[in-house]
Amino acid sequence: MKAIRIHEFGGPEVMKIEEIEIPVPKADEILVKMFASGINPADYVVRQGGNVILKPFLKLPLGLGLDGAGTVEETGSDVSRFKKGDKVYGLPNFLNGTYAEFIAAKANQFAIMPNNVSFNEAGAIPSCALMAWDGTNLGKVNAGQKMLIHGAAGGIGSLALQFAKAKGAYVIGTASRYNFDFLKQLGADEVIDYKDENFGGLLAAIDVVFDASPVFNEGARMMMAAALKDYGRFVSVQLPHAFSEEFLGILTRKNAEAKMIRRELDIAQSLSDIAKLIEAGKVSIVISKVYPMGEVAEAHTALETKHVRGKIVLEIRKENESRNEAD
């Protein structure tokens, strides 16, 4: 089978398509015939050599890709939730990568994908959706509350916005002016230009802040903390950047709390719940562009601009291959 792997850390050029053996699923795993993989900021972080959290775990050669969608090709002896041919979406085993024609992964990291989306759309969902889902849950977002989402036009932020609106929250999103109309179409009640260095002055009495931006900015973090009301909640995806004492001091004076998204989550149940929202038409998947496997370097280059609307997807194989097999 074909898989994209790296044998050295560096720029997009280090990614190579190789022929490797199809993996054999263990008792608690499924073999997934991959159709699409989402491309996430963590992918290029790994490709470049990792951050303070990932670096100790990176052993070359390795595959890239944090999520994807495909069909179940084979099930391990202990797996009863899936059967061959099921359309699924989910996460690979840690650092095994989804930029490949087949992957073996823990069955509890997958769920049946929404029945009203394509493989490319489903492949774009899991990683970002799980972080967005976790962020809104940790923030205890409820109807009538005012939520600020920083980086609302990105893969995580655009889904968090829709999850929060589905809960009945009033949502303010930060984005570039280019994305204002886009966020309004997704349901944002207000949009603020994050390039305004004093955007915090436009905010007040925020119940929940969700920092979903792929770019860490301590100044923005401080401004958003200042806008929280008493007993508010601040949730961040910026795992490599611990909360500073000054930041925590602001929250302490407000009796507010700060949390990082969790890395331990009931993945299968969360993906099933997310699928129900998508099937009900309450959440839409935004694809910026789809690239074939041979253009993975171009896909990474586009993502590294940090100005992508929604998600970039790597198409592993064509959707009609699934239809042809079913005929």
Tab-separated table of C-alpha atoms in Angstrom:
chain	number	residue	atom	x	y	z
A	1	MET	CA	0.000	0.000	0.000
A	2	LYS	CA	0.996	3.641	-0.374
A	3	ALA	CA	1.666	5.801	2.675
A	4	ILE	CA	3.221	9.216	3.241
A	5	ARG	CA	6.086	9.057	5.730
A	6	ILE	CA	9.039	11.134	6.855
A	7	HIS	CA	12.590	9.946	7.527
A	8	GLU	CA	13.837	13.348	8.653
A	9	PHE	CA	12.311	16.467	10.139
A	10	GLY	CA	11.995	19.591	8.056
A	11	GLY	CA	9.900	21.358	5.439
A	12	PRO	CA	7.123	19.950	3.249
A	13	GLU	CA	9.717	18.316	0.990
A	14	VAL	CA	10.584	15.663	3.615
A	15	MET	CA	7.222	13.931	3.093
A	16	LYS	CA	7.570	10.967	0.711
A	17	ILE	CA	5.074	8.469	-0.699
A	18	GLU	CA	6.333	4.963	0.038
A	19	GLU	CA	5.203	1.389	-0.513
A	20	ILE	CA	4.794	-0.377	2.833
A	21	GLU	CA	2.980	-3.472	4.096
A	22	ILE	CA	-0.726	-3.289	4.901
A	23	PRO	CA	-0.977	-3.420	8.702
A	24	VAL	CA	-2.663	-6.334	10.485
A	25	PRO	CA	-5.256	-5.267	13.082
A	26	LYS	CA	-4.853	-6.487	16.656
A	27	ALA	CA	-7.742	-8.005	18.585
A	28	ASP	CA	-9.135	-4.606	19.641
A	29	GLU	CA	-8.454	-2.846	16.335
A	30	ILE	CA	-10.039	-2.353	12.934
A	31	LEU	CA	-8.336	-2.159	9.558
A	32	VAL	CA	-9.646	0.924	7.774
A	33	LYS	CA	-9.432	1.451	4.035
A	34	MET	CA	-8.781	5.172	4.028
A	35	PHE	CA	-10.522	7.567	1.652
A	36	ALA	CA	-9.634	10.924	3.190
A	37	SER	CA	-7.469	12.460	5.882
A	38	GLY	CA	-7.825	15.833	7.511
A	39	ILE	CA	-4.701	17.994	7.532
A	40	ASN	CA	-4.159	19.695	10.870
A	41	PRO	CA	-1.623	22.174	12.291
A	42	ALA	CA	-0.206	19.388	14.474
A	43	ASP	CA	0.802	17.573	11.277
A	44	TYR	CA	3.331	20.205	10.276
A	45	VAL	CA	4.439	20.589	13.891
A	46	VAL	CA	5.309	16.874	13.891
A	47	ARG	CA	6.917	17.152	10.439
A	48	GLN	CA	9.143	19.971	11.701
A	49	GLY	CA	10.275	17.990	14.754
A	50	GLY	CA	7.542	18.578	17.304
A	51	ASN	CA	6.916	20.928	20.222
A	52	VAL	CA	7.744	20.525	23.919
A	53	ILE	CA	4.929	18.001	24.332
A	54	LEU	CA	5.441	15.906	21.198
A	55	LYS	CA	9.223	15.964	20.779
A	56	PRO	CA	10.014	13.141	23.245
A	57	PHE	CA	7.660	10.762	21.397
A	58	LEU	CA	8.842	11.337	17.838
A	59	LYS	CA	10.848	8.419	16.461
A	60	LEU	CA	11.729	8.322	12.761
A	61	PRO	CA	10.500	7.139	10.371
A	62	LEU	CA	6.891	7.998	11.068
A	63	GLY	CA	3.578	8.697	9.377
A	64	LEU	CA	1.544	11.879	9.514
A	65	GLY	CA	-2.154	12.549	9.892
A	66	LEU	CA	-4.394	12.881	12.963
A	67	ASP	CA	-7.788	11.878	11.591
A	68	GLY	CA	-9.645	10.515	8.618
A	69	ALA	CA	-12.503	8.508	7.173
A	70	GLY	CA	-12.888	5.289	5.258
A	71	THR	CA	-14.502	1.858	5.271
A	72	VAL	CA	-13.883	-1.049	7.612
A	73	GLU	CA	-11.852	-3.670	5.760
A	74	GLU	CA	-11.293	-6.084	8.640
A	75	THR	CA	-12.097	-6.312	12.356
A	76	GLY	CA	-10.032	-7.709	15.207
A	77	SER	CA	-11.311	-10.720	17.132
A	78	ASP	CA	-12.573	-8.613	20.058
A	79	VAL	CA	-14.385	-6.024	17.931
A	80	SER	CA	-18.177	-6.303	17.688
A	81	ARG	CA	-19.202	-2.677	17.044
A	82	PHE	CA	-18.228	-2.705	13.362
A	83	LYS	CA	-18.481	-4.965	10.341
A	84	LYS	CA	-16.716	-4.981	7.001
A	85	GLY	CA	-17.942	-2.165	4.751
A	86	ASP	CA	-19.047	0.200	7.536
A	87	LYS	CA	-18.270	3.831	6.759
A	88	VAL	CA	-16.316	5.188	9.717
A	89	TYR	CA	-14.409	8.242	10.843
A	90	GLY	CA	-11.983	8.719	13.694
A	91	LEU	CA	-8.397	8.899	14.921
A	92	PRO	CA	-5.349	6.697	14.267
A	93	ASN	CA	-3.198	5.157	16.943
A	94	PHE	CA	-0.778	7.727	18.358
A	95	LEU	CA	1.677	8.890	15.650
A	96	ASN	CA	0.729	6.090	13.236
A	97	GLY	CA	-0.745	8.575	10.766
A	98	THR	CA	-3.715	8.630	8.405
A	99	TYR	CA	-1.899	9.710	5.235
A	100	ALA	CA	-2.064	6.086	4.063
A	101	GLU	CA	-4.227	3.755	1.998
A	102	PHE	CA	-4.881	1.536	5.034
A	103	ILE	CA	-4.484	2.002	8.782
A	104	ALA	CA	-4.986	-0.296	11.765
A	105	ALA	CA	-6.390	1.564	14.761
A	106	LYS	CA	-8.177	0.996	18.053
A	107	ALA	CA	-11.874	0.421	17.381
A	108	ASN	CA	-12.826	2.733	20.255
A	109	GLN	CA	-11.249	5.649	18.387
A	110	PHE	CA	-13.781	5.374	15.530
A	111	ALA	CA	-17.516	5.784	15.013
A	112	ILE	CA	-19.959	5.451	12.137
A	113	MET	CA	-19.551	8.627	10.101
A	114	PRO	CA	-22.531	10.963	9.487
A	115	ASN	CA	-24.793	9.581	6.752
A	116	ASN	CA	-25.181	12.906	4.942
A	117	VAL	CA	-21.530	13.763	4.227
A	118	SER	CA	-18.861	12.591	1.792
A	119	PHE	CA	-15.652	10.811	2.798
A	120	ASN	CA	-13.728	14.036	2.225
A	121	GLU	CA	-16.050	15.909	4.574
A	122	ALA	CA	-16.002	13.130	7.172
A	123	GLY	CA	-12.207	12.948	7.020
A	124	ALA	CA	-12.023	16.632	7.937
A	125	ILE	CA	-14.105	16.256	11.082
A	126	PRO	CA	-12.670	14.108	13.902
A	127	SER	CA	-9.611	15.860	15.335
A	128	CYS	CA	-10.904	19.427	15.168
A	129	ALA	CA	-14.451	18.428	16.080
A	130	LEU	CA	-13.312	16.565	19.187
A	131	MET	CA	-11.326	19.603	20.365
A	132	ALA	CA	-14.249	21.903	19.631
A	133	TRP	CA	-16.654	19.506	21.375
A	134	ASP	CA	-14.366	19.263	24.387
A	135	GLY	CA	-13.935	23.026	24.480
A	136	THR	CA	-17.664	23.747	24.590
A	137	ASN	CA	-18.204	21.012	27.199
A	138	LEU	CA	-15.337	22.174	29.442
A	139	GLY	CA	-16.666	25.703	29.085
A	140	LYS	CA	-20.086	24.478	30.252
A	141	VAL	CA	-21.718	26.415	27.438
A	142	ASN	CA	-25.483	26.792	27.867
A	143	ALA	CA	-28.372	28.626	26.248
A	144	GLY	CA	-28.269	32.386	26.704
A	145	GLN	CA	-24.612	32.513	27.693
A	146	LYS	CA	-22.162	34.775	25.899
A	147	MET	CA	-19.212	32.879	24.406
A	148	LEU	CA	-16.121	34.280	22.727
A	149	ILE	CA	-14.298	32.039	20.234
A	150	HIS	CA	-10.823	33.271	19.300
A	151	GLY	CA	-9.818	31.998	15.843
A	152	ALA	CA	-13.408	31.225	14.914
A	153	ALA	CA	-12.821	30.726	11.182
A	154	GLY	CA	-10.376	27.835	11.549
A	155	GLY	CA	-11.058	24.117	11.676
A	156	ILE	CA	-11.636	24.024	15.439
A	157	GLY	CA	-13.212	27.444	15.827
A	158	SER	CA	-15.767	27.070	13.018
A	159	LEU	CA	-17.053	23.845	14.581
A	160	ALA	CA	-17.029	25.233	18.131
A	161	LEU	CA	-19.127	28.151	16.881
A	162	GLN	CA	-21.733	25.767	15.492
A	163	PHE	CA	-21.716	23.533	18.580
A	164	ALA	CA	-22.234	26.580	20.796
A	165	LYS	CA	-25.091	27.876	18.641
A	166	ALA	CA	-26.694	24.420	18.777
A	167	LYS	CA	-26.654	24.820	22.577
A	168	GLY	CA	-28.339	28.220	22.270
A	169	ALA	CA	-25.367	30.425	23.175
A	170	TYR	CA	-24.689	33.967	21.978
A	171	VAL	CA	-21.412	33.674	20.099
A	172	ILE	CA	-18.770	36.289	19.337
A	173	GLY	CA	-16.002	35.189	16.985
A	174	THR	CA	-12.636	36.758	16.242
A	175	ALA	CA	-11.321	36.508	12.679
A	176	SER	CA	-9.795	38.543	9.885
A	177	ARG	CA	-12.225	40.821	8.054
A	178	TYR	CA	-12.036	38.444	5.092
A	179	ASN	CA	-13.958	35.883	7.181
A	180	PHE	CA	-16.630	38.130	8.699
A	181	ASP	CA	-19.407	37.126	6.284
A	182	PHE	CA	-18.362	33.482	6.523
A	183	LEU	CA	-18.766	33.473	10.309
A	184	LYS	CA	-22.099	35.259	10.111
A	185	GLN	CA	-23.287	32.517	7.746
A	186	LEU	CA	-22.272	29.927	10.331
A	187	GLY	CA	-24.370	31.733	12.937
A	188	ALA	CA	-22.003	34.118	14.732
A	189	ASP	CA	-23.883	36.902	16.503
A	190	GLU	CA	-20.875	39.240	16.438
A	191	VAL	CA	-17.496	39.178	14.704
A	192	ILE	CA	-14.400	41.110	15.807
A	193	ASP	CA	-11.188	41.669	13.864
A	194	TYR	CA	-8.420	39.897	15.778
A	195	LYS	CA	-5.879	42.178	14.046
A	196	ASP	CA	-7.222	45.056	16.154
A	197	GLU	CA	-4.653	45.053	18.951
A	198	ASN	CA	-7.281	46.392	21.337
A	199	PHE	CA	-10.084	43.999	20.447
A	200	GLY	CA	-10.354	43.177	24.151
A	201	GLY	CA	-11.779	46.659	24.677
A	202	LEU	CA	-14.780	45.622	22.590
A	203	LEU	CA	-15.574	42.764	24.944
A	204	ALA	CA	-17.286	42.629	28.320
A	205	ALA	CA	-19.239	40.198	30.497
A	206	ILE	CA	-18.140	37.073	28.642
A	207	ASP	CA	-19.270	33.796	30.234
A	208	VAL	CA	-16.939	31.521	28.270
A	209	VAL	CA	-13.769	32.143	26.264
A	210	PHE	CA	-12.559	29.412	23.926
A	211	ASP	CA	-9.121	30.119	22.472
A	212	ALA	CA	-9.183	27.980	19.321
A	213	SER	CA	-6.481	29.892	17.441
A	214	PRO	CA	-3.539	27.925	15.992
A	215	VAL	CA	-1.298	30.893	16.899
A	216	PHE	CA	-0.407	31.548	20.531
A	217	ASN	CA	-0.612	35.177	21.647
A	218	GLU	CA	-0.141	35.995	25.331
A	219	GLY	CA	-1.413	39.544	24.830
A	220	ALA	CA	-4.660	38.290	23.313
A	221	ARG	CA	-4.978	35.733	26.111
A	222	MET	CA	-4.698	38.484	28.712
A	223	MET	CA	-7.262	40.704	26.969
A	224	MET	CA	-9.738	37.857	26.749
A	225	ALA	CA	-9.217	36.975	30.413
A	226	ALA	CA	-9.949	40.577	31.345
A	227	ALA	CA	-13.265	40.376	29.468
A	228	LEU	CA	-14.510	37.389	31.459
A	229	LYS	CA	-17.258	38.009	33.962
A	230	ASP	CA	-17.021	36.710	37.526
A	231	TYR	CA	-17.124	32.896	37.679
A	232	GLY	CA	-16.433	32.705	33.942
A	233	ARG	CA	-14.569	29.909	32.159
A	234	PHE	CA	-11.514	30.093	29.901
A	235	VAL	CA	-10.642	27.079	27.720
A	236	SER	CA	-7.618	26.856	25.426
A	237	VAL	CA	-6.267	24.510	22.754
A	238	GLN	CA	-2.761	25.895	23.318
A	239	LEU	CA	-1.427	22.866	25.208
A	240	PRO	CA	2.289	23.740	24.792
A	241	HIS	CA	1.740	27.174	26.358
A	242	ALA	CA	0.998	26.969	30.078
A	243	PHE	CA	-1.118	29.642	31.737
A	244	SER	CA	1.121	32.363	33.208
A	245	GLU	CA	0.925	33.502	36.819
A	246	GLU	CA	-0.258	36.924	35.701
A	247	PHE	CA	-3.035	35.364	33.609
A	248	LEU	CA	-4.131	33.087	36.458
A	249	GLY	CA	-4.063	36.084	38.790
A	250	ILE	CA	-6.682	37.832	36.650
A	251	LEU	CA	-8.900	34.770	36.772
A	252	THR	CA	-8.435	34.304	40.513
A	253	ARG	CA	-9.692	37.815	41.159
A	254	LYS	CA	-12.796	36.958	39.128
A	255	ASN	CA	-13.274	33.505	40.708
A	256	ALA	CA	-12.983	32.257	37.138
A	257	GLU	CA	-11.359	29.033	35.969
A	258	ALA	CA	-8.964	28.129	33.165
A	259	LYS	CA	-8.635	24.746	31.495
A	260	MET	CA	-6.727	23.193	28.628
A	261	ILE	CA	-8.610	20.791	26.368
A	262	ARG	CA	-8.244	17.192	27.473
A	263	ARG	CA	-6.316	14.538	25.625
A	264	GLU	CA	-8.404	11.811	27.262
A	265	LEU	CA	-11.947	11.733	25.926
A	266	ASP	CA	-14.604	9.143	25.088
A	267	ILE	CA	-13.773	9.423	21.405
A	268	ALA	CA	-16.325	6.994	19.996
A	269	GLN	CA	-19.242	8.432	21.987
A	270	SER	CA	-18.263	12.026	21.217
A	271	LEU	CA	-17.976	11.292	17.484
A	272	SER	CA	-21.387	9.574	17.559
A	273	ASP	CA	-22.941	12.622	19.257
A	274	ILE	CA	-21.280	14.953	16.741
A	275	ALA	CA	-22.582	12.815	13.863
A	276	LYS	CA	-26.157	13.267	15.135
A	277	LEU	CA	-25.789	17.061	15.050
A	278	ILE	CA	-24.408	16.921	11.507
A	279	GLU	CA	-27.202	14.606	10.357
A	280	ALA	CA	-29.763	16.950	11.938
A	281	GLY	CA	-28.389	19.830	9.842
A	282	LYS	CA	-27.192	21.788	12.871
A	283	VAL	CA	-23.515	21.590	11.906
A	284	SER	CA	-21.940	21.909	8.471
A	285	ILE	CA	-18.419	20.934	7.441
A	286	VAL	CA	-16.340	23.633	5.789
A	287	ILE	CA	-13.673	22.419	3.353
A	288	SER	CA	-11.120	24.948	2.162
A	289	LYS	CA	-9.540	22.674	-0.470
A	290	VAL	CA	-9.015	19.005	-1.274
A	291	TYR	CA	-5.561	17.830	-2.371
A	292	PRO	CA	-4.571	14.425	-3.825
A	293	MET	CA	-1.854	12.454	-2.024
A	294	GLY	CA	0.734	13.538	-4.573
A	295	GLU	CA	0.220	17.180	-3.582
A	296	VAL	CA	0.644	16.776	0.172
A	297	ALA	CA	3.530	19.279	0.203
A	298	GLU	CA	1.290	21.936	-1.373
A	299	ALA	CA	-1.412	21.146	1.208
A	300	HIS	CA	1.002	21.671	4.107
A	301	THR	CA	2.308	24.891	2.570
A	302	ALA	CA	-1.251	26.225	2.342
A	303	LEU	CA	-2.044	25.276	5.929
A	304	GLU	CA	1.110	26.912	7.261
A	305	THR	CA	-0.148	30.316	6.117
A	306	LYS	CA	-2.518	30.023	9.115
A	307	HIS	CA	-5.214	31.730	7.076
A	308	VAL	CA	-7.240	28.691	6.054
A	309	ARG	CA	-11.022	28.875	6.256
A	310	GLY	CA	-12.279	25.579	7.683
A	311	LYS	CA	-10.256	22.466	6.825
A	312	ILE	CA	-7.825	21.221	4.189
A	313	VAL	CA	-8.297	17.580	3.200
A	314	LEU	CA	-5.952	14.998	1.707
A	315	GLU	CA	-7.869	12.670	-0.628
A	316	ILE	CA	-6.415	9.175	-0.326
A	317	ARG	CA	-8.717	7.572	-2.897
A	318	LYS	CA	-11.774	8.672	-4.870
A	319	GLU	CA	-15.281	8.435	-3.437
A	320	ASN	CA	-16.518	6.482	-6.488
A	321	GLU	CA	-14.187	3.611	-5.577
A	322	SER	CA	-16.548	2.869	-2.698
A	323	ARG	CA	-19.595	3.015	-4.964
A	324	ASN	CA	-18.012	0.757	-7.551
A	325	GLU	CA	-17.289	-1.872	-4.902
A	326	ALA	CA	-20.907	-1.739	-3.756
A	327	ASP	CA	-22.307	-2.269	-7.275
